[in-house]
Short mmCIF file of N, CA and C and ligand atoms in Angstrom, two decimals:
data_model
loop_
_atom_site.label_atom_id
_atom_site.label_comp_id
_atom_site.label_asym_id
_atom_site.label_seq_id
_atom_site.Cartn_x
_atom_site.Cartn_y
_atom_site.Cartn_z
N UNK A 1 114.36 34.49 131.99
CA UNK A 1 114.67 35.48 132.81
C UNK A 1 115.81 36.21 132.61
N UNK A 2 117.22 35.79 133.36
CA UNK A 2 118.44 36.45 132.48
C UNK A 2 118.20 37.01 131.13
N UNK A 3 118.40 36.40 130.36
CA UNK A 3 117.68 36.39 128.67
C UNK A 3 117.07 37.97 129.08
N UNK A 4 116.04 37.73 129.20
CA UNK A 4 115.07 39.31 129.15
C UNK A 4 116.18 40.26 129.85
N UNK A 5 116.44 40.46 130.63
CA UNK A 5 117.04 41.54 131.59
C UNK A 5 117.96 41.65 130.66
N UNK A 6 118.94 40.74 130.30
CA UNK A 6 119.95 41.65 129.51
C UNK A 6 119.43 42.21 127.75
N UNK A 7 118.78 41.98 127.61
CA UNK A 7 117.98 42.75 126.23
C UNK A 7 117.66 43.82 126.45
N UNK A 8 116.77 44.53 127.88
CA UNK A 8 116.45 45.18 128.52
C UNK A 8 117.73 46.13 127.90
N UNK A 9 118.80 46.08 128.57
CA UNK A 9 120.01 46.83 128.68
C UNK A 9 120.89 47.41 127.51
N UNK A 10 120.60 46.51 126.14
CA UNK A 10 121.17 47.21 125.29
C UNK A 10 120.22 48.14 124.16
N UNK A 11 119.07 48.43 125.07
CA UNK A 11 118.00 49.46 123.86
C UNK A 11 118.33 50.19 123.85
N UNK A 12 119.22 50.80 125.20
CA UNK A 12 119.79 51.96 124.65
C UNK A 12 120.63 52.66 123.75
N UNK A 13 120.43 53.62 123.00
CA UNK A 13 120.86 54.05 122.16
C UNK A 13 122.23 55.23 122.56
N UNK A 14 123.78 54.91 122.32
CA UNK A 14 124.67 56.03 122.43
C UNK A 14 124.15 57.12 122.64
N UNK A 15 124.72 57.86 124.03
CA UNK A 15 124.17 59.68 123.69
C UNK A 15 124.88 60.02 122.56
N UNK A 16 124.51 61.11 122.18
CA UNK A 16 124.87 61.76 121.44
C UNK A 16 124.39 61.64 119.96
N UNK A 17 124.09 60.43 119.26
CA UNK A 17 123.55 59.63 118.02
C UNK A 17 122.29 60.38 118.23
N UNK A 18 121.90 59.91 116.45
CA UNK A 18 120.91 60.84 115.86
C UNK A 18 119.94 58.92 116.18
N UNK A 19 118.88 59.56 116.83
CA UNK A 19 117.80 58.28 117.22
C UNK A 19 117.64 57.24 115.80
N UNK A 20 117.58 57.69 114.82
CA UNK A 20 117.12 57.64 113.89
C UNK A 20 117.89 56.79 113.36
N UNK A 21 119.28 57.10 113.68
CA UNK A 21 120.47 56.07 112.59
C UNK A 21 120.26 56.92 111.14
N UNK A 22 119.37 58.23 110.86
CA UNK A 22 120.18 58.56 109.14
C UNK A 22 121.20 59.92 109.67
N UNK A 23 121.85 59.47 108.93
CA UNK A 23 123.41 60.54 109.31
C UNK A 23 122.98 62.06 108.71
N UNK A 24 123.75 62.93 108.77
CA UNK A 24 123.36 63.71 108.20
C UNK A 24 124.07 63.74 106.51
N UNK A 25 124.36 62.94 105.93
CA UNK A 25 124.71 62.96 104.93
C UNK A 25 123.44 62.66 104.04
N UNK A 26 123.03 61.46 104.70
CA UNK A 26 121.71 60.85 104.14
C UNK A 26 120.56 61.63 104.63
N UNK A 27 120.63 62.59 104.95
CA UNK A 27 119.64 63.67 105.51
C UNK A 27 119.50 64.42 104.40
N UNK A 28 120.63 64.88 104.07
CA UNK A 28 120.82 65.80 102.98
C UNK A 28 120.52 65.19 101.46
N UNK A 29 121.13 64.45 101.13
CA UNK A 29 120.95 63.38 99.93
C UNK A 29 119.39 63.00 100.00
N UNK A 30 118.93 62.25 100.87
CA UNK A 30 117.19 61.72 101.14
C UNK A 30 116.32 62.79 101.02
N UNK A 31 116.65 63.58 101.65
CA UNK A 31 115.18 64.43 101.96
C UNK A 31 115.55 65.88 101.58
N UNK A 32 116.57 66.92 102.05
CA UNK A 32 116.56 68.05 102.08
C UNK A 32 117.17 68.36 100.39
N UNK A 33 118.11 68.41 99.64
CA UNK A 33 118.26 68.24 98.26
C UNK A 33 116.92 68.05 97.71
N UNK A 34 116.57 66.60 97.07
CA UNK A 34 115.34 66.39 96.49
C UNK A 34 114.23 67.38 96.71
N UNK A 35 113.87 67.79 97.79
CA UNK A 35 112.49 69.24 98.73
C UNK A 35 113.10 70.42 97.89
N UNK A 36 114.43 70.64 97.95
CA UNK A 36 114.71 71.80 97.10
C UNK A 36 114.70 72.20 95.80
N UNK A 37 114.58 70.43 95.47
CA UNK A 37 115.38 69.92 93.71
C UNK A 37 113.92 70.29 92.63
N UNK A 38 112.86 69.66 93.79
CA UNK A 38 111.64 69.81 93.35
C UNK A 38 111.19 71.06 92.85
N UNK A 39 111.42 72.21 94.48
CA UNK A 39 110.49 73.71 94.44
C UNK A 39 111.50 74.46 93.19
N UNK A 40 112.56 74.24 92.66
CA UNK A 40 113.76 74.32 91.80
C UNK A 40 112.76 74.19 90.66
N UNK A 41 112.56 73.10 89.95
CA UNK A 41 112.23 72.37 89.20
C UNK A 41 110.92 73.46 88.69
N UNK A 42 110.28 73.70 89.32
CA UNK A 42 108.65 74.18 89.39
C UNK A 42 108.88 75.75 88.90
N UNK A 43 109.95 76.81 89.65
CA UNK A 43 110.05 77.56 89.14
C UNK A 43 111.15 77.83 88.00
N UNK A 44 111.73 76.96 87.64
CA UNK A 44 112.46 76.85 86.64
C UNK A 44 111.84 76.71 85.40
N UNK A 45 110.79 75.77 85.18
CA UNK A 45 109.92 75.80 84.15
C UNK A 45 108.91 76.87 83.70
N UNK A 46 108.59 77.68 85.07
CA UNK A 46 107.76 79.16 84.64
C UNK A 46 107.27 79.02 86.18
N UNK A 47 106.22 78.49 86.05
CA UNK A 47 105.44 78.28 87.53
C UNK A 47 104.78 76.91 87.73
N UNK A 48 103.89 76.64 88.61
CA UNK A 48 103.17 75.64 89.14
C UNK A 48 102.04 75.27 88.32
N UNK A 49 101.93 73.90 87.02
CA UNK A 49 100.76 74.50 86.40
C UNK A 49 99.30 74.55 86.93
N UNK A 50 99.05 73.40 88.19
CA UNK A 50 98.02 72.83 88.21
C UNK A 50 97.94 72.50 90.19
N UNK A 51 97.03 71.80 90.40
CA UNK A 51 96.90 71.34 91.87
C UNK A 51 97.90 70.74 92.46
N UNK A 52 97.82 69.48 90.90
CA UNK A 52 99.03 68.22 91.16
C UNK A 52 100.92 69.20 91.39
N UNK A 53 100.94 70.13 90.92
CA UNK A 53 102.12 70.48 90.92
C UNK A 53 101.72 71.95 92.33
N UNK A 54 100.95 72.18 92.23
CA UNK A 54 101.25 73.40 93.72
C UNK A 54 101.60 72.07 95.23
N UNK A 55 101.19 71.07 95.07
CA UNK A 55 101.24 69.90 96.00
C UNK A 55 102.28 69.56 96.21
N UNK A 56 102.85 69.67 94.97
CA UNK A 56 104.49 69.41 95.30
C UNK A 56 105.13 70.45 95.30
N UNK A 57 105.30 71.72 95.58
CA UNK A 57 105.93 72.43 96.36
C UNK A 57 105.24 72.54 96.73
N UNK A 58 104.41 72.64 97.44
CA UNK A 58 103.91 72.44 99.09
C UNK A 58 104.57 71.55 100.06
N UNK A 59 105.08 70.36 98.91
CA UNK A 59 105.36 69.48 99.85
C UNK A 59 106.69 69.71 100.38
N UNK A 60 107.48 70.27 99.13
CA UNK A 60 108.90 70.41 99.51
C UNK A 60 108.45 71.52 99.94
N UNK A 61 108.01 72.39 100.04
CA UNK A 61 108.17 72.87 100.87
C UNK A 61 108.56 73.39 102.63
N UNK A 62 107.17 72.24 102.42
CA UNK A 62 107.25 72.05 103.87
C UNK A 62 108.10 70.74 104.61
N UNK A 63 108.90 70.11 103.76
CA UNK A 63 109.84 69.42 104.02
C UNK A 63 110.80 70.17 105.02
N UNK A 64 111.27 71.35 103.94
CA UNK A 64 112.50 71.90 104.22
C UNK A 64 112.12 73.27 105.73
N UNK A 65 110.85 73.40 105.49
CA UNK A 65 110.62 73.91 106.99
C UNK A 65 110.92 72.99 108.05
N UNK A 66 110.14 71.98 107.55
CA UNK A 66 111.02 71.01 109.44
C UNK A 66 112.13 70.11 109.09
N UNK A 67 112.89 70.44 107.68
CA UNK A 67 114.34 69.72 107.58
C UNK A 67 115.31 70.80 108.69
N UNK A 68 114.97 71.74 108.90
CA UNK A 68 115.40 73.16 109.17
C UNK A 68 115.04 73.12 110.89
N UNK A 69 113.89 72.86 110.91
CA UNK A 69 113.95 72.52 112.35
C UNK A 69 114.84 71.51 112.95
N UNK A 70 114.61 69.97 112.37
CA UNK A 70 115.65 69.22 112.53
C UNK A 70 116.99 69.31 112.70
N UNK A 71 117.67 70.24 111.58
CA UNK A 71 118.81 70.62 111.50
C UNK A 71 119.16 71.45 112.98
N UNK A 72 118.58 72.18 112.98
CA UNK A 72 118.45 73.08 114.75
C UNK A 72 118.60 72.06 115.41
N UNK A 73 118.24 71.02 115.06
CA UNK A 73 117.99 70.15 116.95
C UNK A 73 119.61 68.94 117.05
N UNK A 74 119.79 69.32 115.78
CA UNK A 74 121.60 68.28 115.13
C UNK A 74 122.87 68.94 115.74
N UNK A 75 122.51 69.97 115.57
CA UNK A 75 123.76 71.19 116.46
C UNK A 75 124.79 70.64 116.96
N UNK A 76 124.46 69.17 117.89
CA UNK A 76 125.04 68.54 118.42
C UNK A 76 126.61 69.78 119.32
N UNK A 77 127.86 69.54 118.88
CA UNK A 77 129.31 70.11 119.49
C UNK A 77 129.35 70.53 118.80
N UNK A 78 128.65 71.51 117.42
CA UNK A 78 129.04 71.94 116.40
C UNK A 78 129.06 73.70 117.30
N UNK A 79 130.08 74.76 116.76
CA UNK A 79 129.91 75.75 117.12
C UNK A 79 129.98 76.68 116.18
N UNK A 80 129.79 78.12 116.67
CA UNK A 80 129.44 79.33 115.27
C UNK A 80 128.28 79.20 115.30
N UNK A 81 127.73 79.60 113.90
CA UNK A 81 125.81 80.00 113.42
C UNK A 81 125.67 78.53 112.99
N UNK A 82 125.80 77.45 113.26
CA UNK A 82 124.71 76.23 112.74
C UNK A 82 123.39 76.15 113.25
N UNK A 83 122.96 77.09 114.40
CA UNK A 83 121.80 76.87 114.43
C UNK A 83 121.01 77.84 114.30
N UNK A 84 121.73 79.28 113.75
CA UNK A 84 121.03 80.53 112.46
C UNK A 84 121.24 79.21 111.72
N UNK A 85 121.94 78.84 111.05
CA UNK A 85 121.59 78.48 109.52
C UNK A 85 120.51 77.46 109.57
N UNK A 86 120.31 76.80 110.65
CA UNK A 86 119.35 75.88 109.80
C UNK A 86 117.97 76.22 110.79
N UNK A 87 118.28 77.47 111.04
CA UNK A 87 116.89 78.42 111.13
C UNK A 87 116.87 79.14 109.82
N UNK A 88 117.80 79.70 109.34
CA UNK A 88 116.96 80.13 108.04
C UNK A 88 116.77 79.65 106.76
N UNK A 89 117.15 77.88 106.69
CA UNK A 89 116.15 76.64 105.90
C UNK A 89 115.08 76.57 106.70
N UNK A 90 114.61 76.61 108.01
CA UNK A 90 113.30 76.52 108.14
C UNK A 90 112.42 77.83 107.82
N UNK A 91 113.29 79.06 107.87
CA UNK A 91 112.40 80.43 107.62
C UNK A 91 112.25 80.28 105.99
N UNK A 92 113.30 79.82 104.99
CA UNK A 92 112.86 80.23 103.64
C UNK A 92 111.36 78.96 103.55
N UNK A 93 112.10 77.83 104.10
CA UNK A 93 111.18 76.69 103.58
C UNK A 93 109.71 76.86 103.80
N UNK A 94 109.56 78.38 105.14
CA UNK A 94 108.07 78.75 105.59
C UNK A 94 107.21 79.78 104.59
N UNK A 95 108.56 80.64 104.06
CA UNK A 95 107.99 81.35 103.24
C UNK A 95 108.10 80.53 102.32
N UNK A 96 107.88 79.62 101.74
CA UNK A 96 107.87 79.00 100.34
C UNK A 96 106.55 77.95 100.68
N UNK A 97 106.39 77.39 101.71
CA UNK A 97 105.16 76.97 102.19
C UNK A 97 103.76 78.36 102.08
N UNK A 98 104.09 79.11 102.55
CA UNK A 98 102.88 80.28 102.57
C UNK A 98 102.64 80.94 100.61
N UNK A 99 103.12 81.09 100.59
CA UNK A 99 103.64 81.15 98.83
C UNK A 99 103.08 80.06 97.85
N UNK A 100 103.02 79.20 98.48
CA UNK A 100 102.55 77.80 97.75
C UNK A 100 100.91 77.67 98.50
N UNK A 101 100.89 77.87 99.71
CA UNK A 101 99.54 77.80 100.05
C UNK A 101 98.53 78.79 99.06
N UNK A 102 98.88 80.11 99.03
CA UNK A 102 98.27 81.07 98.27
C UNK A 102 98.41 80.91 96.71
N UNK A 103 99.15 80.06 96.43
CA UNK A 103 99.83 79.86 94.75
C UNK A 103 100.15 81.36 94.13
N UNK A 104 100.49 81.81 95.11
CA UNK A 104 101.38 82.99 94.56
C UNK A 104 102.58 83.09 93.74
N UNK A 105 102.70 82.85 92.51
CA UNK A 105 103.72 81.98 91.57
C UNK A 105 104.74 83.33 91.76
N UNK A 106 104.16 84.42 92.07
CA UNK A 106 105.14 85.82 91.39
C UNK A 106 106.34 85.13 92.95
N UNK A 107 105.45 85.39 93.81
CA UNK A 107 106.51 85.24 95.28
C UNK A 107 107.27 83.86 95.68
N UNK A 108 107.14 83.03 94.64
CA UNK A 108 107.23 81.32 94.82
C UNK A 108 108.71 81.69 93.86
N UNK A 109 108.87 82.34 92.46
CA UNK A 109 109.37 82.75 91.55
C UNK A 109 110.54 83.64 92.21
N UNK A 110 110.27 84.59 93.14
CA UNK A 110 111.03 85.59 93.53
C UNK A 110 111.64 85.10 94.54
N UNK A 111 111.46 83.92 94.90
CA UNK A 111 112.03 83.06 96.21
C UNK A 111 113.47 81.87 96.15
N UNK A 112 113.63 82.35 94.77
CA UNK A 112 114.85 81.08 94.30
C UNK A 112 116.22 81.22 95.11
N UNK A 113 116.66 82.59 95.11
CA UNK A 113 118.09 82.79 95.21
C UNK A 113 118.01 83.04 96.58
N UNK A 114 116.75 83.13 97.71
CA UNK A 114 116.73 83.40 98.70
C UNK A 114 116.54 81.41 99.31
N UNK A 115 116.10 80.51 98.85
CA UNK A 115 116.42 79.12 99.04
C UNK A 115 117.82 78.42 98.53
N UNK A 116 118.53 78.96 97.87
CA UNK A 116 119.84 78.55 97.33
C UNK A 116 120.55 79.55 98.71
N UNK A 117 120.29 80.40 98.86
CA UNK A 117 121.37 81.28 99.96
C UNK A 117 120.91 80.43 101.43
N UNK A 118 119.59 79.98 101.42
CA UNK A 118 119.78 78.45 102.79
C UNK A 118 120.22 77.38 102.48
N UNK A 119 120.90 77.33 101.28
CA UNK A 119 121.63 76.31 101.82
C UNK A 119 122.94 76.08 101.12
N UNK A 120 123.64 77.33 100.81
CA UNK A 120 125.00 78.01 100.45
C UNK A 120 125.83 78.63 102.44
N UNK A 121 124.71 79.17 102.75
CA UNK A 121 125.23 80.48 104.06
C UNK A 121 125.55 78.83 104.88
N UNK A 122 124.84 77.67 105.27
CA UNK A 122 125.52 76.91 106.35
C UNK A 122 126.94 75.64 105.14
N UNK A 123 126.90 75.66 104.31
CA UNK A 123 127.70 74.73 103.25
C UNK A 123 129.14 75.77 103.56
N UNK A 124 128.97 76.63 103.36
CA UNK A 124 129.98 77.90 103.22
C UNK A 124 131.19 77.29 104.85
N UNK A 125 130.06 77.18 105.66
CA UNK A 125 130.60 77.38 106.84
C UNK A 125 130.85 75.77 107.63
N UNK A 126 129.89 74.83 107.05
CA UNK A 126 130.06 73.61 107.53
C UNK A 126 130.71 72.16 106.44
N UNK A 127 130.70 72.78 105.24
CA UNK A 127 131.09 71.49 104.02
C UNK A 127 131.95 72.77 103.20
N UNK A 128 133.03 73.29 103.99
CA UNK A 128 134.00 73.93 103.05
C UNK A 128 134.61 73.06 102.02
N UNK A 129 135.28 71.74 102.62
CA UNK A 129 135.73 70.89 101.54
C UNK A 129 135.06 70.67 100.79
N UNK A 130 134.05 70.12 100.12
CA UNK A 130 133.47 70.22 98.99
C UNK A 130 132.45 71.68 98.49
N UNK A 131 132.61 72.83 98.82
CA UNK A 131 131.56 73.72 98.54
C UNK A 131 132.72 73.83 97.36
N UNK A 132 131.51 74.34 96.67
CA UNK A 132 131.93 74.49 95.22
C UNK A 132 132.66 76.11 95.07
N UNK A 133 133.64 76.36 94.24
CA UNK A 133 133.69 77.47 94.39
C UNK A 133 133.21 78.89 93.79
N UNK A 134 132.60 77.82 93.04
CA UNK A 134 131.50 79.05 92.43
C UNK A 134 130.61 79.29 93.14
N UNK A 135 130.52 79.27 93.68
CA UNK A 135 129.27 78.81 94.40
C UNK A 135 128.04 77.64 94.38
N UNK A 136 126.60 77.95 94.72
CA UNK A 136 126.04 76.85 94.31
C UNK A 136 125.90 75.76 95.82
N UNK A 137 124.43 75.23 95.61
CA UNK A 137 123.94 74.16 96.17
C UNK A 137 123.99 72.88 95.95
N UNK A 138 124.64 72.39 94.85
CA UNK A 138 125.40 71.28 94.56
C UNK A 138 126.04 70.10 95.25
C1 LIG B 201 122.11 73.52 108.68
C2 LIG B 201 123.22 73.72 107.84
C3 LIG B 201 122.93 73.02 106.69
C4 LIG B 201 121.60 73.50 105.41
C5 LIG B 201 121.04 74.62 106.32
C6 LIG B 201 122.06 72.60 104.49
N1 LIG B 201 123.29 71.94 104.38
FE1 LIG B 201 123.24 70.61 102.86
N2 LIG B 201 124.73 69.81 104.01
C7 LIG B 201 125.40 70.13 105.51
C8 LIG B 201 126.55 69.45 106.16
C9 LIG B 201 126.88 69.84 107.46
C10 LIG B 201 126.98 68.58 104.98
C11 LIG B 201 128.38 67.46 105.09
C12 LIG B 201 127.16 65.77 105.35
C13 LIG B 201 128.52 65.36 105.14
O1 LIG B 201 128.83 64.59 104.47
O2 LIG B 201 128.50 64.88 106.46
C14 LIG B 201 126.05 68.79 103.93
C15 LIG B 201 126.23 68.02 102.60
C16 LIG B 201 124.93 68.07 101.84
C17 LIG B 201 125.16 67.84 100.17
C18 LIG B 201 126.00 66.85 99.82
C19 LIG B 201 125.97 64.85 100.59
C20 LIG B 201 127.35 64.47 99.73
O3 LIG B 201 126.91 63.73 98.90
O4 LIG B 201 128.16 64.33 100.72
C21 LIG B 201 124.14 68.07 99.62
C22 LIG B 201 123.66 67.28 98.30
C23 LIG B 201 123.16 69.02 100.49
N3 LIG B 201 124.09 69.15 101.73
C24 LIG B 201 122.01 69.46 99.86
C25 LIG B 201 121.82 70.97 100.49
C26 LIG B 201 120.69 71.70 100.06
C27 LIG B 201 120.19 71.21 98.49
C28 LIG B 201 120.21 72.68 101.08
C29 LIG B 201 119.27 73.75 101.15
C30 LIG B 201 117.67 73.63 100.38
C31 LIG B 201 121.14 72.30 102.12
N4 LIG B 201 122.17 71.28 102.07
C32 LIG B 201 121.17 72.93 103.33
C33 LIG B 201 124.38 71.42 106.07
C34 LIG B 201 123.07 72.29 105.79
#
């Protein structure tokens, strides 16, 4: 009985922490970066060549759109443009997803710079220590 009561008390996560335990860095490395990379790969090759490649673009784009929403929820105590920057990623992901749904290769190719900018806009402000002077989202 006592043990049961005690185990209930420690089930609470510390306030303000991410409920999943996935850190911001892990979100970037394991979710956001691979999704962006998949899309850029198809763009750099020319264009998606078959249904499976378009599905890859849709997967990446949907991931970026939802990651933008997720980042907006993780504003925490950050000041400045965090929410706006996160929304830019969500909007870019949404536009990419629409292009992929329509299999509009021209629209997709035209969005490479916007995709890069959706990363660097936030990194410039919130990751200045690592941000490469020459730009880019790596
Ligand atoms: C709303 C803000 C925001 C957006 C948008 C964003 N990032 Fe990040 N990113 C960060 C922050 C903050 C860090 C630093 C995380 C840390 O080290 O704690 C980071 C770090 C990274 C890292 C380095 C992780 C490491 O190894 O230290 C990569 C790679 C990365 N982001 C990729 C991307 C890509 C690609 C995009 C765009 C598709 C993107 N990010 C969009 C906020 C953002």
